[in-house]
Coordinates of C-alpha atoms in Angstrom, one line a residue:
M93 CA -17.8 70.0 79.7
Y94 CA -17.3 71.6 83.1
T95 CA -17.8 68.3 85.0
G96 CA -15.3 66.7 82.5
G97 CA -14.9 63.5 80.7
Q98 CA -12.5 60.6 79.4
L99 CA -10.8 61.4 76.0
V100 CA -7.9 59.7 74.3
K101 CA -4.9 61.8 73.4
V102 CA -3.0 60.7 70.3
R103 CA 0.6 61.8 69.9
S104 CA 2.0 58.9 67.9
A105 CA 1.5 55.3 67.0
S106 CA 3.1 54.2 70.2
R107 CA 1.9 57.0 72.4
V108 CA -1.8 56.9 72.9
Y109 CA -3.0 58.1 76.5
R110 CA -6.4 58.2 78.1
R111 CA -6.8 61.3 80.2
F112 CA -9.6 63.1 82.1
Y113 CA -10.3 66.6 80.5
W114 CA -12.4 69.3 81.9
L115 CA -12.9 73.1 81.6
D116 CA -11.7 75.4 84.4
E117 CA -14.2 78.2 84.2
E118 CA -12.4 80.5 86.8
K119 CA -9.0 80.3 84.8
G120 CA -10.6 80.0 81.5
E121 CA -8.5 76.9 80.7
L122 CA -8.9 73.5 79.3
R123 CA -7.2 71.1 81.6
W124 CA -6.5 67.3 82.0
E125 CA -5.0 64.9 84.4
P126 CA -1.2 65.1 83.7
S127 CA 1.5 62.6 84.1
K128 CA 4.1 63.4 87.0
K129 CA 6.6 65.0 84.8
D130 CA 4.1 67.2 82.8
S131 CA 2.1 68.6 85.5
D132 CA 2.5 72.3 84.5
K133 CA 1.7 71.6 80.9
A134 CA -1.4 69.9 81.1
R135 CA -3.4 72.9 80.5
V136 CA -4.4 75.1 77.3
R137 CA -5.8 78.6 77.8
L138 CA -9.0 79.3 75.9
S139 CA -7.6 82.7 74.7
D140 CA -4.7 80.8 73.0
I141 CA -6.9 78.4 70.9
H142 CA -7.0 79.3 67.2
E143 CA -9.2 76.6 65.8
V144 CA -11.2 73.5 66.7
R145 CA -11.1 71.0 63.8
S146 CA -13.6 67.9 63.5
G147 CA -12.4 64.6 62.3
K148 CA -8.8 63.4 61.6
N149 CA -7.7 66.7 60.0
S150 CA -4.3 67.2 61.6
E151 CA -0.8 66.0 60.9
V152 CA -0.6 63.6 63.7
F153 CA -3.9 61.9 62.7
L154 CA -2.9 61.6 59.0
S155 CA 0.5 60.2 59.8
V156 CA -0.1 57.8 62.7
D157 CA -1.1 54.3 62.0
A158 CA -3.0 54.0 65.2
A159 CA -5.5 56.5 64.2
E160 CA -7.0 54.0 61.8
H161 CA -8.5 52.3 65.0
F162 CA -10.5 55.5 65.8
P163 CA -13.7 56.7 64.0
N164 CA -13.4 59.8 62.2
E165 CA -16.6 61.0 63.8
C166 CA -15.2 60.8 67.2
A167 CA -11.8 62.6 66.5
F168 CA -11.0 66.3 66.7
S169 CA -8.0 68.4 67.1
I170 CA -7.4 71.8 69.0
V171 CA -4.9 74.1 67.4
Y172 CA -3.3 76.5 70.1
G173 CA -0.4 78.7 70.9
E174 CA 2.0 80.9 68.8
E175 CA 3.4 77.8 67.1
Y176 CA 0.0 76.4 66.2
I177 CA 0.4 73.2 68.4
T178 CA -2.3 70.5 67.8
L179 CA -3.9 68.5 70.6
D180 CA -5.3 65.5 68.9
L181 CA -8.3 63.9 70.9
V182 CA -10.6 61.1 70.5
A183 CA -14.0 61.0 72.2
S184 CA -15.9 57.7 73.1
T185 CA -19.1 58.6 71.1
T186 CA -19.9 61.0 68.2
E187 CA -22.3 62.9 70.5
E188 CA -19.5 63.6 73.1
A189 CA -17.1 64.7 70.3
N190 CA -19.8 67.2 68.9
I191 CA -20.3 68.6 72.5
W192 CA -16.6 69.2 72.9
C193 CA -16.2 70.8 69.4
T194 CA -19.3 72.9 69.6
G195 CA -18.8 74.1 73.2
L196 CA -15.1 75.0 72.6
R197 CA -16.0 76.8 69.4
H198 CA -18.8 78.8 71.3
L199 CA -16.4 79.8 74.1
I200 CA -13.8 80.9 71.5
S201 CA -16.3 82.9 69.6
G202 CA -17.6 84.5 72.8
L203 CA -14.0 85.5 73.7
A204 CA -13.5 87.1 70.3
T205 CA -16.7 89.1 70.3
S206 CA -16.9 90.1 73.9
A207 CA -15.1 93.4 73.3
S208 CA -17.2 94.4 70.3
P209 CA -19.7 97.2 70.8
G210 CA -23.4 97.1 70.2
D211 CA -26.1 94.6 71.5
T212 CA -25.5 90.8 71.6
A213 CA -27.9 88.2 70.4
R214 CA -28.5 87.4 74.0
E215 CA -29.4 90.8 74.9
A216 CA -31.8 91.2 72.0
R217 CA -33.5 87.9 72.8
E218 CA -34.1 89.2 76.3
K219 CA -35.3 92.5 74.9
W220 CA -37.9 90.7 72.8
L221 CA -39.1 88.5 75.7
S222 CA -39.4 91.5 77.9
D223 CA -41.5 93.3 75.4
M224 CA -43.8 90.2 75.0
F225 CA -44.0 89.9 78.8
S226 CA -45.1 93.7 78.9
A227 CA -47.7 93.3 76.3
A228 CA -49.4 90.3 77.9
D229 CA -49.3 91.8 81.4
V230 CA -52.9 93.3 81.0
N231 CA -53.0 94.3 84.7
S232 CA -49.6 96.1 84.5
D233 CA -48.6 94.8 87.9
G234 CA -45.4 93.0 86.9
F235 CA -46.5 89.5 87.5
M236 CA -48.1 86.9 85.3
D237 CA -50.1 83.9 86.9
E238 CA -49.7 80.2 85.9
N239 CA -52.4 80.2 83.1
E240 CA -51.0 83.5 81.6
S241 CA -47.5 82.3 81.7
I242 CA -48.3 78.9 80.0
Q243 CA -50.2 80.7 77.3
L244 CA -47.6 83.2 76.6
I245 CA -44.9 80.5 76.3
K246 CA -47.0 78.4 74.1
S247 CA -47.6 81.3 71.8
L248 CA -44.0 82.2 71.7
S249 CA -42.6 78.8 71.3
D250 CA -44.4 76.1 69.3
G251 CA -44.1 72.5 70.1
V252 CA -43.5 72.8 73.9
R253 CA -45.9 70.5 75.7
D254 CA -48.3 71.8 78.3
N255 CA -47.1 69.1 80.9
V256 CA -43.4 70.3 80.5
I257 CA -44.3 74.1 81.0
K258 CA -46.5 73.3 84.1
T259 CA -43.8 71.1 85.7
K260 CA -41.1 73.7 85.1
L261 CA -43.4 76.7 86.1
R262 CA -44.4 74.9 89.4
E263 CA -40.7 74.4 90.2
Y264 CA -39.9 78.2 89.5
L265 CA -42.9 79.2 91.6
K266 CA -41.8 76.9 94.4
S267 CA -38.2 78.1 94.3
I268 CA -39.0 81.9 94.3
K269 CA -41.7 81.4 97.0
T270 CA -44.1 84.0 95.7
G271 CA -47.5 84.1 97.4
P272 CA -49.1 84.8 100.8
E273 CA -46.0 83.8 102.8
T274 CA -44.0 86.6 101.3
D275 CA -47.0 89.0 100.8
Q276 CA -46.4 89.0 97.1
P277 CA -48.8 88.3 94.2
V278 CA -48.7 84.6 93.1
G279 CA -47.0 84.6 89.7
L280 CA -43.8 85.2 87.7
T281 CA -42.0 88.5 87.5
Q282 CA -40.4 89.6 84.2
P283 CA -36.9 88.2 85.0
H284 CA -38.3 84.9 86.1
F285 CA -40.3 84.5 83.0
I286 CA -37.5 85.1 80.8
E287 CA -35.4 82.5 82.6
L288 CA -38.3 80.1 82.5
F289 CA -38.7 80.5 78.8
K290 CA -35.1 79.9 78.2
D291 CA -35.2 76.8 80.2
V292 CA -38.2 75.2 78.4
A293 CA -37.9 76.7 74.9
T294 CA -34.2 76.3 74.3
R295 CA -33.4 72.9 72.7
A296 CA -29.8 71.8 73.1
E297 CA -29.6 69.9 69.9
V298 CA -30.6 73.2 67.9
Y299 CA -28.3 75.2 69.9
F300 CA -25.2 73.1 69.1
I301 CA -26.0 73.4 65.4
L302 CA -26.4 77.2 65.7
V303 CA -23.1 77.9 67.5
R304 CA -21.3 75.5 65.2
Y305 CA -22.1 77.7 62.3
A306 CA -22.5 81.2 63.9
S307 CA -19.6 83.5 63.3
H308 CA -21.2 85.8 66.1
E309 CA -22.2 84.8 69.5
D310 CA -25.6 82.9 69.7
A311 CA -26.8 84.3 66.2
M312 CA -26.2 83.5 62.5
S313 CA -25.4 85.9 59.9
V314 CA -26.8 85.5 56.5
D315 CA -23.6 84.0 55.3
D316 CA -23.7 81.6 58.3
L317 CA -27.2 80.6 57.5
R318 CA -26.2 79.9 53.9
S319 CA -23.4 77.8 54.9
F320 CA -25.7 75.7 57.0
L321 CA -28.4 75.3 54.3
E322 CA -25.7 74.3 51.7
I323 CA -23.7 71.8 54.1
E324 CA -26.4 70.3 56.3
Q325 CA -29.7 70.5 54.2
G326 CA -28.1 70.2 50.8
I327 CA -29.9 73.4 49.6
N328 CA -28.5 75.7 46.9
A329 CA -29.4 78.7 48.9
S330 CA -29.2 82.5 47.7
P331 CA -28.7 85.4 49.9
E332 CA -32.1 86.5 49.1
M333 CA -33.5 83.1 50.3
C334 CA -31.6 83.6 53.5
L335 CA -32.9 87.0 54.2
T336 CA -36.5 85.8 53.6
I337 CA -36.1 83.0 56.2
V338 CA -34.7 85.7 58.8
A339 CA -37.6 88.1 58.0
E340 CA -40.1 85.1 58.4
C341 CA -38.8 83.3 61.3
E342 CA -36.7 85.7 63.5
P343 CA -39.0 87.0 66.4
S344 CA -36.5 89.7 67.5
A345 CA -36.7 93.2 65.8
Q346 CA -33.2 93.9 66.7
L347 CA -31.8 90.8 65.2
R348 CA -34.0 91.2 62.1
E349 CA -32.5 94.7 61.5
K350 CA -29.0 93.3 61.8
R351 CA -30.1 90.5 59.3
M352 CA -29.3 87.8 62.0
L353 CA -31.1 84.5 63.0
G354 CA -30.9 83.8 66.9
I355 CA -31.8 80.7 68.5
D356 CA -35.7 81.3 68.7
G357 CA -35.7 82.0 64.9
F358 CA -33.5 79.1 63.9
T359 CA -35.8 76.9 66.1
R360 CA -38.9 78.2 64.4
Y361 CA -37.2 77.5 60.9
L362 CA -36.1 73.9 61.8
T363 CA -39.6 73.2 63.0
C364 CA -41.7 74.8 60.4
D365 CA -43.4 73.0 57.5
K366 CA -40.8 73.7 55.1
C367 CA -38.2 71.7 56.9
A368 CA -40.5 68.7 58.0
L369 CA -39.7 65.3 56.7
F370 CA -43.3 64.6 57.1
N371 CA -45.5 65.9 54.3
P372 CA -47.9 68.6 55.8
K373 CA -50.6 67.6 53.4
K374 CA -50.8 64.2 55.3
R375 CA -51.6 65.9 58.6
T376 CA -55.3 65.3 57.8
P377 CA -56.4 61.9 56.8
T378 CA -56.4 61.2 52.9
Q379 CA -58.4 58.0 53.2
D380 CA -62.0 57.7 52.9
M381 CA -63.4 58.1 56.4
N382 CA -67.1 57.5 55.4
R383 CA -67.0 53.8 55.8
P384 CA -68.3 51.8 58.9
F385 CA -66.3 51.8 62.1
S386 CA -65.2 48.1 61.5
H387 CA -63.2 49.2 58.5
Y388 CA -60.7 51.1 60.5
F389 CA -57.9 50.4 63.0
I390 CA -58.6 52.4 66.2
S391 CA -56.0 53.5 68.7
A392 CA -57.0 52.2 72.1
S393 CA -55.6 52.6 75.8
H394 CA -56.3 50.3 78.6
N395 CA -56.5 51.4 82.2
T396 CA -55.5 54.8 81.2
Y397 CA -55.3 56.3 84.7
L398 CA -52.1 54.3 85.5
I399 CA -48.7 55.8 85.4
Q400 CA -46.6 52.8 86.0
D401 CA -47.4 49.0 87.0
Q402 CA -50.7 48.0 88.5
L403 CA -49.5 47.0 91.9
S404 CA -47.1 49.9 92.9
G405 CA -47.7 52.2 90.1
R406 CA -49.1 55.6 90.9
T407 CA -52.3 57.2 89.2
S408 CA -52.7 60.5 87.7
L409 CA -55.1 62.7 85.7
S410 CA -52.4 63.7 83.4
C411 CA -52.3 60.2 81.8
F412 CA -55.6 61.0 80.1
Q413 CA -54.2 64.3 78.7
T414 CA -51.0 62.3 77.5
V415 CA -52.9 59.5 75.6
L416 CA -55.2 62.0 74.0
E417 CA -52.6 64.3 72.8
K418 CA -50.8 61.1 71.3
G419 CA -54.0 60.6 69.1
C420 CA -55.6 57.8 71.2
R421 CA -59.3 57.3 70.4
C422 CA -60.5 55.1 73.2
V423 CA -59.8 55.5 76.9
S424 CA -61.0 53.4 79.7
F425 CA -61.5 53.7 83.4
D426 CA -63.4 52.2 86.3
V427 CA -65.9 54.2 88.3
W428 CA -66.9 53.3 91.9
S429 CA -69.2 54.8 94.6
F430 CA -67.6 56.6 97.5
V431 CA -68.7 58.6 100.3
D432 CA -66.5 61.2 101.9
N433 CA -66.1 62.4 105.4
N434 CA -68.9 64.8 105.1
N435 CA -71.3 62.0 103.9
E436 CA -71.4 63.5 100.4
K437 CA -71.6 61.1 97.6
N438 CA -68.9 61.1 95.0
L439 CA -67.7 58.9 92.3
M440 CA -64.1 57.7 92.1
V441 CA -61.8 56.6 89.5
H442 CA -59.3 54.4 91.2
H443 CA -56.6 51.7 91.4
P444 CA -55.7 51.4 94.2
R445 CA -55.7 55.2 94.8
N446 CA -58.5 57.4 94.0
N447 CA -59.1 60.3 91.5
R448 CA -62.4 62.2 91.5
Q449 CA -64.5 61.1 88.5
Q450 CA -65.5 64.9 87.8
A451 CA -62.0 65.8 87.4
V452 CA -61.3 63.0 84.9
L453 CA -64.4 64.0 82.9
G454 CA -63.1 67.6 82.9
I455 CA -59.7 66.5 81.5
I456 CA -61.4 64.4 78.8
H457 CA -63.6 67.3 77.7
E458 CA -60.8 69.6 77.5
H459 CA -58.4 67.4 75.5
A460 CA -60.7 64.9 73.8
F461 CA -60.0 66.4 70.3
S462 CA -56.7 68.3 70.8
S463 CA -55.1 65.9 68.3
S464 CA -57.9 64.5 66.3
D465 CA -61.4 65.5 65.3
F466 CA -62.6 61.9 65.0
P467 CA -65.0 60.5 67.5
L468 CA -63.6 59.4 70.9
I469 CA -64.7 56.1 72.5
L470 CA -65.1 56.3 76.2
V471 CA -65.1 52.8 77.9
I472 CA -66.4 53.1 81.6
R473 CA -66.6 50.0 83.7
V474 CA -69.4 51.1 86.1
R475 CA -69.0 49.5 89.6
A476 CA -71.3 52.0 91.3
T477 CA -74.5 51.6 93.2
E478 CA -77.8 52.6 91.7
S479 CA -77.7 56.0 93.2
G480 CA -74.2 56.4 92.1
Q481 CA -75.1 55.5 88.6
L482 CA -77.9 58.2 88.6
Y483 CA -75.1 60.6 89.7
L484 CA -72.8 59.4 87.0
A485 CA -75.5 60.0 84.3
E486 CA -75.9 63.6 85.6
Q487 CA -72.1 64.3 85.6
L488 CA -71.7 62.8 82.0
H489 CA -74.4 65.3 80.7
E490 CA -72.9 68.2 82.8
Y491 CA -69.2 67.8 81.7
L492 CA -69.6 66.2 78.2
G493 CA -72.7 68.0 77.1
D494 CA -73.4 68.3 73.4
S495 CA -70.3 66.2 72.6
L496 CA -72.3 63.0 73.9
C497 CA -73.7 60.9 71.1
T498 CA -76.1 58.0 71.8
A499 CA -77.5 55.4 69.6
E500 CA -81.0 56.9 70.1
Q501 CA -79.9 60.3 68.9
I502 CA -79.0 58.9 65.4
N503 CA -81.9 59.3 63.0
T504 CA -80.3 57.3 60.2
T505 CA -79.4 53.6 59.4
V506 CA -76.6 52.0 61.1
A507 CA -74.6 51.7 57.8
N508 CA -74.2 55.4 57.7
L509 CA -72.6 55.8 61.1
T510 CA -69.0 56.7 60.0
P511 CA -66.1 58.3 61.6
E512 CA -66.5 61.4 59.4
K513 CA -70.1 61.9 60.3
L514 CA -69.3 61.7 63.9
K515 CA -66.6 64.0 64.3
N516 CA -66.0 65.7 67.6
K517 CA -68.5 63.3 69.2
I518 CA -67.9 61.2 72.4
L519 CA -69.2 57.7 72.1
L520 CA -69.9 55.8 75.3
E521 CA -69.4 52.2 76.0
L522 CA -70.6 51.5 79.5
S523 CA -70.6 48.2 81.2
G524 CA -71.8 47.0 84.6
R525 CA -71.5 43.6 86.2
S526 CA -71.8 40.7 83.7
Q527 CA -74.8 38.4 83.9
D528 CA -72.4 35.6 84.8
D529 CA -71.2 37.5 87.8
L530 CA -74.7 38.3 88.9
N531 CA -75.6 34.5 88.9
L532 CA -72.6 33.8 91.2
S533 CA -73.3 33.1 94.9
H534 CA -72.2 35.3 97.5
R535 CA -69.4 33.0 98.3
D536 CA -68.0 32.9 94.7
Q537 CA -68.1 36.7 94.5
L538 CA -66.0 36.9 97.7
A539 CA -63.6 34.6 96.2
N540 CA -63.4 36.4 93.0
S541 CA -62.8 39.6 95.0
F542 CA -59.8 37.8 96.7
I543 CA -58.4 36.6 93.3
N544 CA -58.6 40.4 92.1
Y545 CA -55.8 41.0 94.7
I546 CA -53.3 40.3 92.0
T547 CA -54.1 43.6 90.2
Y548 CA -55.8 45.7 92.9
S549 CA -55.3 46.9 96.5
F550 CA -56.1 44.0 98.9
A551 CA -57.4 46.2 101.6
H552 CA -59.5 48.3 99.4
R553 CA -60.9 45.2 97.6
L554 CA -61.7 43.7 101.1
T555 CA -63.7 46.5 102.3
N556 CA -65.6 46.7 99.0
A557 CA -66.1 42.8 98.8
M558 CA -69.8 43.2 99.5
Q559 CA -70.1 45.9 97.0
V560 CA -69.2 43.6 94.3
R561 CA -72.7 42.3 94.2
E562 CA -74.1 45.2 92.4
T563 CA -76.8 45.5 89.9
P564 CA -76.3 45.9 86.1
L565 CA -76.7 49.4 84.5
I566 CA -79.7 51.3 85.3
P567 CA -82.1 52.1 82.3
R568 CA -81.0 55.8 82.2
L569 CA -77.3 54.9 81.7
A570 CA -77.9 52.1 79.5
K571 CA -79.8 54.5 77.0
M572 CA -76.7 56.8 77.0
C573 CA -74.6 53.8 75.4
F574 CA -73.5 54.2 71.8
F575 CA -71.9 50.8 71.9
K576 CA -73.1 47.4 73.3
T577 CA -70.3 45.4 75.0
N578 CA -70.1 41.6 74.6
I579 CA -67.4 39.6 76.4
V580 CA -66.6 36.7 74.3
T581 CA -64.6 33.6 75.0
G582 CA -64.5 32.2 71.4
I583 CA -65.2 33.3 67.8
P584 CA -67.4 36.4 68.0
Q585 CA -70.9 35.9 66.6
K586 CA -72.2 38.0 63.7
K587 CA -73.4 41.2 65.3
T588 CA -74.5 44.7 64.3
E589 CA -72.2 47.7 63.9
L590 CA -73.0 49.0 67.3
E591 CA -72.3 45.8 69.1
L592 CA -68.6 45.5 70.3
S593 CA -67.0 42.2 71.1
V594 CA -64.3 42.2 73.8
M595 CA -61.9 39.4 74.4
P596 CA -58.7 39.1 76.6
E597 CA -55.4 38.5 74.7
T598 CA -55.2 34.7 75.5
V599 CA -58.7 34.2 73.9
A600 CA -57.7 36.2 71.0
S601 CA -54.5 34.1 70.6
R602 CA -56.3 30.9 70.8
V603 CA -58.9 31.9 68.2
A604 CA -56.4 33.4 65.9
T605 CA -54.3 30.0 66.2
N606 CA -57.1 27.7 65.7
N607 CA -59.6 29.6 63.5
A608 CA -58.0 32.6 62.0
E609 CA -60.4 32.9 59.1
A610 CA -63.5 33.0 61.3
L611 CA -61.9 35.8 63.4
V612 CA -61.2 37.8 60.3
E613 CA -64.7 37.3 58.9
A614 CA -66.2 38.3 62.3
G615 CA -64.1 41.5 62.1
S616 CA -65.5 42.5 58.9
T617 CA -69.0 43.3 60.3
Q618 CA -68.3 44.3 63.8
I619 CA -65.6 46.1 66.1
I620 CA -63.5 43.6 68.1
R621 CA -61.3 44.9 71.0
V622 CA -58.5 42.8 72.7
E623 CA -57.4 43.8 76.0
P624 CA -54.2 42.7 77.9
N625 CA -54.6 39.8 80.4
D626 CA -54.9 40.8 84.0
S627 CA -51.8 39.0 84.9
R628 CA -49.7 41.7 83.1
V629 CA -49.3 43.7 86.4
D630 CA -46.1 45.3 85.1
C631 CA -48.4 46.9 82.4
S632 CA -46.4 45.4 79.7
N633 CA -48.2 44.7 76.2
Y634 CA -48.8 41.8 74.0
N635 CA -47.6 42.2 70.3
P636 CA -50.4 44.3 68.8
L637 CA -49.4 43.1 65.2
D638 CA -50.7 39.5 66.0
V639 CA -54.2 40.8 66.4
W640 CA -54.1 43.4 63.7
N641 CA -53.1 40.8 61.3
M642 CA -56.3 39.0 62.2
G643 CA -58.6 42.0 61.5
V644 CA -59.0 43.1 65.0
Q645 CA -59.6 46.8 65.0
M646 CA -58.9 47.7 68.6
A647 CA -55.7 46.4 70.3
A648 CA -56.0 48.0 73.7
L649 CA -52.4 48.7 75.1
H650 CA -51.0 50.1 78.2
F651 CA -49.5 53.5 77.0
Q652 CA -48.0 53.8 80.3
G653 CA -45.9 50.7 79.9
Q654 CA -43.3 52.4 77.6
Y655 CA -44.7 50.0 74.9
K656 CA -43.1 47.1 76.6
I657 CA -44.0 43.9 74.6

């Protein structure tokens, strides 16, 4: 509103003007670009505005034929002055009209209540946040570090994601420059914490609804809440019901005493189970989860470490956290041997940039079951030397520990291996060089390395061309596998429950077209995973419905590709 926007001014059937309107904060006026003869009249003081009406509810709109060409949802009128003159306007979209109406009503309400005594809703909110900060400041040093700030914000405002809080928090810490450079403790002060909380926890769409119905600044009375429930929610609400909502949802003691609902309490009410369109009882699966794995569709991610496309896209550890929080039950990455400048052996997850494998395992261990208790399938394509594979086995045991489940640990029949019985377990699917690759000549392997330039860094691949000729999985790693991988180029042959067939999308498409019944039959007794072609360097996706319809359980997708198909 302060930056302005184009609105249509309607005065009569033949007098319709498009003007640029904006708010002059210093003078407290609504202004617009005038014609030459009306330069002094192109303004309305906010203090002179009596009412803001939504829709075609003025005399001009009701009497002008031209108004029929404008949607009712985009029209609004401003009533101002001693003679109650109307300024009739039309926005380009419904959202823009709502912003103007809500913002003007809020400003008018603020002017009307600015002189009233007592604490405002804004002051009550800051008092509540100040009390929460003091209670959480165990050291009483007036500072909270990154982890303390994140945990406190999450406890006070449900639904705000960790990555959003972390991003904003780092921006704040960088802007206030706390730390060794200024001889201050690293962390947020109380005012900075309050500012950060308002930034990440205040939802614009909820705030617009609040001020639209609030008769007081930034807070709803019981009558306001009742009007909202009856008009917006279609609920026949009683005063007692509204008081109960205030008592249960409003976190500020001052606002509860005044029987008012602020922005945080209103947000809590709208996001609680009572207002959810989704049935809370369906949060836990109601289906029978005691059947074999091949009876279920499994959400799978391909090249999980990528943020964007495969050629220029960046890599990030946060990708693993994101897909796991979205409920993905299968993540994949490559592991390569690496020697750093100190001649210390490490394992890297890379493309074409590197992330330390230890950090990846730490993220997976922390977030593996954040959204689902059902088993997580970890697909690791091992490209490491024998010594690197030994180190990988040690790291898997160190970071994943008791969560790991191998086929040798199961003292039961294969038919009893079900998602329900393997809750909170991580199942490994490890694969080394295929036997076909091992039989290739050195020249052919170098050629393959050059072809792989399409999807990987040419310089990195060139330096690792000799490394491609590696051995298969060592016995220690092979024993840790839960699933055995078979790369197929045709109809998967009948396998056991623990043998998993993997095929690229082109093979799956050909088999589905030529022999769909055989593919459906194969999927009834084994898990089949379809992966995107390497030619999809932009991380686009094939249509998973095509393979799901053929009974394929795992359609591995590029989650980072914004679901482009």
